[in-house]
Amino acid sequence: MARKLTPYFLLIPAFLIIGLFIYWPAVYSFNLSFHRETPFGTRMIYVGLKNFKRLFSSQVYTDSVKVTIAYVTLSVTITVILSLFLAMLLNQKIPAVRLYRTFIFAPYAISPAIAGTLWTFLLNPVVGHVNYFLMKTFGIQVEWLTTKPYAFYAVVFATVWKMMPFDIIFYLAGLQSIPDELLESARIDGASLWKRITKIIVPLLSPITFYLVIMNTITTMFAAFAIIDVMTKGGPANSTTTMIYRLYLDAFAFQRTGKAAAESVILFLIMAVITIFYFRLVEKRVHYQ
Amino acid sequence: MKMSTKRRINTIVSEIILIFVSFIVMMPVILAITMSLQTPTEVFSFPPKLFPSSFYLGNFPEALKTVNMGRLLLNSTIVAVMITLGKMFTGVFAGYAFANFRFRFKGILFAILFATLFLPAETVMILPLFLIMKKFGWINTYWALTIPFMASATNTFLMRQHLLTIPKDLEDAARIDGAGPMVYLWKILIPLSLPMLAGMSLVNFVYAWNMYLWPLIATMSDEMKTVQIGVKMLIDAESANNWGVIMAGTLIALAPTLVLFFAVQNLFVKSLVRAGIKG
């Protein structure tokens, strides 16, 4: 009898926490998103889907959606491609390769907030080395963090720097699991390096690429908040205000609870779609094996 | 002959690219160290220096004083350790339940836990979570910073996968010897899982140490903030923008995880990959 109840006891701590701090907030934000605070903020009144309608007719919000799409697409694409390239270089048996790995992996242990601080410093127009270098070699001077569109590129750059090690670690593990004989025999058959990459390596690594695209999308949509908050605070002129930054502003700077709850629901739904998509594909892959 | 020349060229090109990339990747950290060792007058010298000419250490105590970095470091340590311990505890228990027991609703419960895999509560849920924490009266306490993040689908899954590889005979033998399920977990399974648990806790620790958005809104007073927020406070506090002090503070905030990472890199890499490649 005791043994029958044991598993339930074992599950209590985990389910208490996800119930109270994930499922309850999720339901709560759905509920809030259908309400609006009265002018004095004393109580909430039911407004149906009005919060969502207002969101999508507000230019500020649709702009944040566009910024998010551009930022996620650009950062994830660059990170994945660069990481695959660097992983292939790091997978060779050449002198000092372990040392390079250690250095190139380092930003994994550096937080997004600190990544943002470091790049804010390097891009600083007065004390930053990047600007000095650009001025010396190309004669250009750019106010990276305060002018459009450079602030956006600066944030993308810092994001790629921070995210790359994670991807390289996975690609390296993937490359090490590809048998040498496979690539060697393709080479003997006369397949060029480009052919070997596109016809063998990329297809074999596609499950990893898929996983990395999902993880990177989540990172850029949410964790990169810190990079943006430190480097640009969403500016200039909202050009780096992503959806999570907009949510933060509406919820905590402007105290628009109903509107911000609707924004939470939208982000939640995006994550739900990504999760379902992920499990579908993983399931398929497991069936084929 | 031709092949070996080709290979040599390939090696040289690879080395050059990797040296260049290593330099670019490490540059922010190297220049942060340089900047942190400069006197206030040197900081604003033009052109910016690549190497410090003096080994000025005054920026470090200055950073510690300006935003009370000592307290923030303590907070970050408390928060990261508590989250790590909590995640390990719930993960080990839940993983054990799913791996070693048969019970009703197992499939549904597993799915409910797994649906949270990509739901980072500390970002997606900030608004409702904040309101709930307010109801609990937990805002500006360690509880708000830690308890909501003490369960994780990833830890549970890893523990389950690991326990499934341990032969069932062991459990039967333990039961015949009169060991109950908790004794078996504590005396047999956990000792057999130590390397995996160590790697898992490292990844959890770095994750918790690096949290930013939630501590930013869940804390009100300066003495409850974490070191990640401290770095931003330092930028705001140094109105004259003495980057020497800011970089000193940044290095203090960055050192624990970076040193940990350099020390046990292989364990990190292994655990990350294990956590990622599921199914």
XYZ file of C-alpha atoms in Angstrom, chain A residues 9-180:
172
model
C 4.436 11.723 -2.799
C 7.543 11.951 -4.936
C 5.699 14.073 -7.468
C 4.157 16.495 -4.976
C 7.082 18.992 -4.795
C 7.498 19.341 -8.572
C 3.768 19.599 -9.244
C 3.191 22.053 -6.427
C 5.730 24.361 -8.000
C 4.685 24.080 -11.626
C 1.037 24.303 -10.563
C 1.466 27.408 -8.455
C 4.069 29.201 -10.535
C 3.479 28.141 -14.129
C -0.073 26.885 -14.609
C -1.775 29.286 -12.232
C -0.013 32.368 -13.695
C -0.917 31.144 -17.186
C -4.620 30.881 -16.330
C -4.431 34.133 -14.394
C -2.987 36.061 -17.340
C -5.713 34.711 -19.655
C -8.301 35.906 -17.176
C -6.655 39.324 -16.761
C -6.351 39.797 -20.498
C -10.158 39.954 -20.779
C -10.331 42.710 -18.178
C -9.352 46.319 -17.892
C -8.521 48.406 -14.847
C -10.868 51.275 -13.968
C -9.375 54.787 -14.329
C -8.351 54.875 -10.678
C -7.037 51.327 -10.816
C -9.344 50.233 -8.036
C -10.974 47.272 -9.772
C -11.065 45.342 -13.052
C -13.986 45.343 -15.505
C -14.683 42.710 -18.164
C -13.964 43.937 -21.686
C -13.854 40.721 -23.751
C -11.262 40.771 -26.520
C -10.893 44.546 -26.485
C -7.343 44.448 -25.092
C -6.215 42.280 -28.009
C -7.981 44.452 -30.576
C -6.387 47.561 -29.156
C -2.970 45.933 -29.118
C -3.058 45.007 -32.768
C -4.344 48.386 -33.816
C -1.574 50.148 -31.897
C 1.433 50.989 -34.016
C 3.748 50.793 -31.001
C 2.811 47.163 -30.427
C 2.918 46.021 -34.051
C 6.315 47.720 -34.303
C 7.560 45.644 -31.378
C 6.346 42.511 -33.183
C 8.291 43.557 -36.283
C 11.414 44.308 -34.251
C 11.121 40.891 -32.585
C 10.789 39.076 -35.913
C 13.759 40.929 -37.408
C 15.878 40.512 -34.276
C 15.118 36.805 -33.788
C 15.533 35.915 -37.465
C 18.766 37.815 -37.917
C 20.427 36.743 -34.632
C 19.425 33.087 -34.915
C 20.437 32.749 -38.578
C 23.834 34.349 -38.063
C 24.491 32.367 -34.875
C 23.582 28.991 -36.372
C 25.634 29.466 -39.553
C 28.689 30.877 -37.785
C 28.518 28.180 -35.130
C 28.422 25.348 -37.647
C 31.403 26.839 -39.463
C 33.403 27.283 -36.247
C 32.421 23.848 -34.958
C 33.845 22.294 -38.130
C 37.092 24.187 -37.631
C 37.224 23.190 -33.964
C 36.552 19.547 -34.812
C 39.929 19.139 -36.509
C 42.980 17.569 -34.921
C 45.217 20.615 -35.154
C 47.620 22.222 -32.658
C 46.125 24.198 -29.740
C 42.559 23.334 -30.720
C 41.609 22.700 -27.072
C 42.779 26.162 -26.130
C 40.662 27.743 -28.861
C 37.672 25.757 -27.668
C 38.112 27.036 -24.123
C 38.273 30.641 -25.303
C 35.437 30.404 -27.793
C 33.141 28.627 -25.300
C 33.705 31.267 -22.597
C 30.709 33.537 -23.297
C 28.455 30.609 -22.382
C 29.267 31.323 -18.728
C 28.764 35.071 -19.128
C 25.251 36.340 -18.419
C 23.239 38.323 -20.978
C 23.339 41.362 -18.661
C 27.119 41.249 -18.483
C 27.400 40.588 -22.217
C 25.376 43.771 -22.680
C 27.616 45.708 -20.283
C 30.822 44.567 -21.966
C 29.612 45.544 -25.429
C 28.208 48.843 -24.162
C 31.725 49.596 -22.987
C 33.450 48.506 -26.217
C 30.992 50.469 -28.370
C 31.176 53.572 -26.199
C 32.047 56.540 -28.445
C 34.602 57.973 -25.956
C 36.330 55.103 -24.152
C 35.364 52.177 -26.406
C 38.005 50.411 -28.446
C 35.716 49.411 -31.302
C 34.996 52.979 -32.249
C 38.626 53.961 -31.959
C 39.618 51.067 -34.193
C 36.951 51.877 -36.787
C 37.977 55.532 -36.820
C 41.664 54.710 -37.179
C 41.238 52.161 -39.952
C 38.169 53.303 -41.876
C 37.750 56.877 -40.684
C 34.166 56.272 -39.601
C 32.648 57.210 -36.304
C 29.322 55.758 -35.239
C 27.181 56.435 -32.181
C 26.392 52.733 -31.924
C 23.858 52.607 -29.145
C 21.972 55.838 -29.692
C 21.364 56.039 -33.430
C 19.181 54.075 -35.820
C 19.775 51.502 -37.243
C 23.139 50.914 -35.543
C 21.670 50.239 -32.106
C 19.736 47.307 -33.545
C 22.883 45.855 -35.142
C 24.841 46.374 -31.940
C 22.253 44.371 -29.996
C 22.268 41.622 -32.640
C 26.052 41.498 -32.470
C 26.139 41.162 -28.676
C 23.425 38.492 -28.870
C 25.344 36.430 -31.415
C 28.482 36.708 -29.294
C 26.613 35.472 -26.229
C 24.666 32.684 -27.962
C 27.377 31.195 -30.206
C 29.161 28.963 -27.649
C 25.965 27.092 -26.840
C 25.456 26.254 -30.507
C 29.089 25.370 -31.122
C 29.052 22.939 -28.182
C 26.096 21.099 -29.715
C 27.430 21.104 -33.261
C 30.778 19.842 -32.042
C 29.079 16.951 -30.250
C 27.112 16.242 -33.423
C 30.169 16.340 -35.658
C 32.048 13.989 -33.363
C 29.278 11.431 -33.792
C 29.614 11.397 -37.597
C 31.871 8.444 -38.497
C 35.152 9.511 -40.105
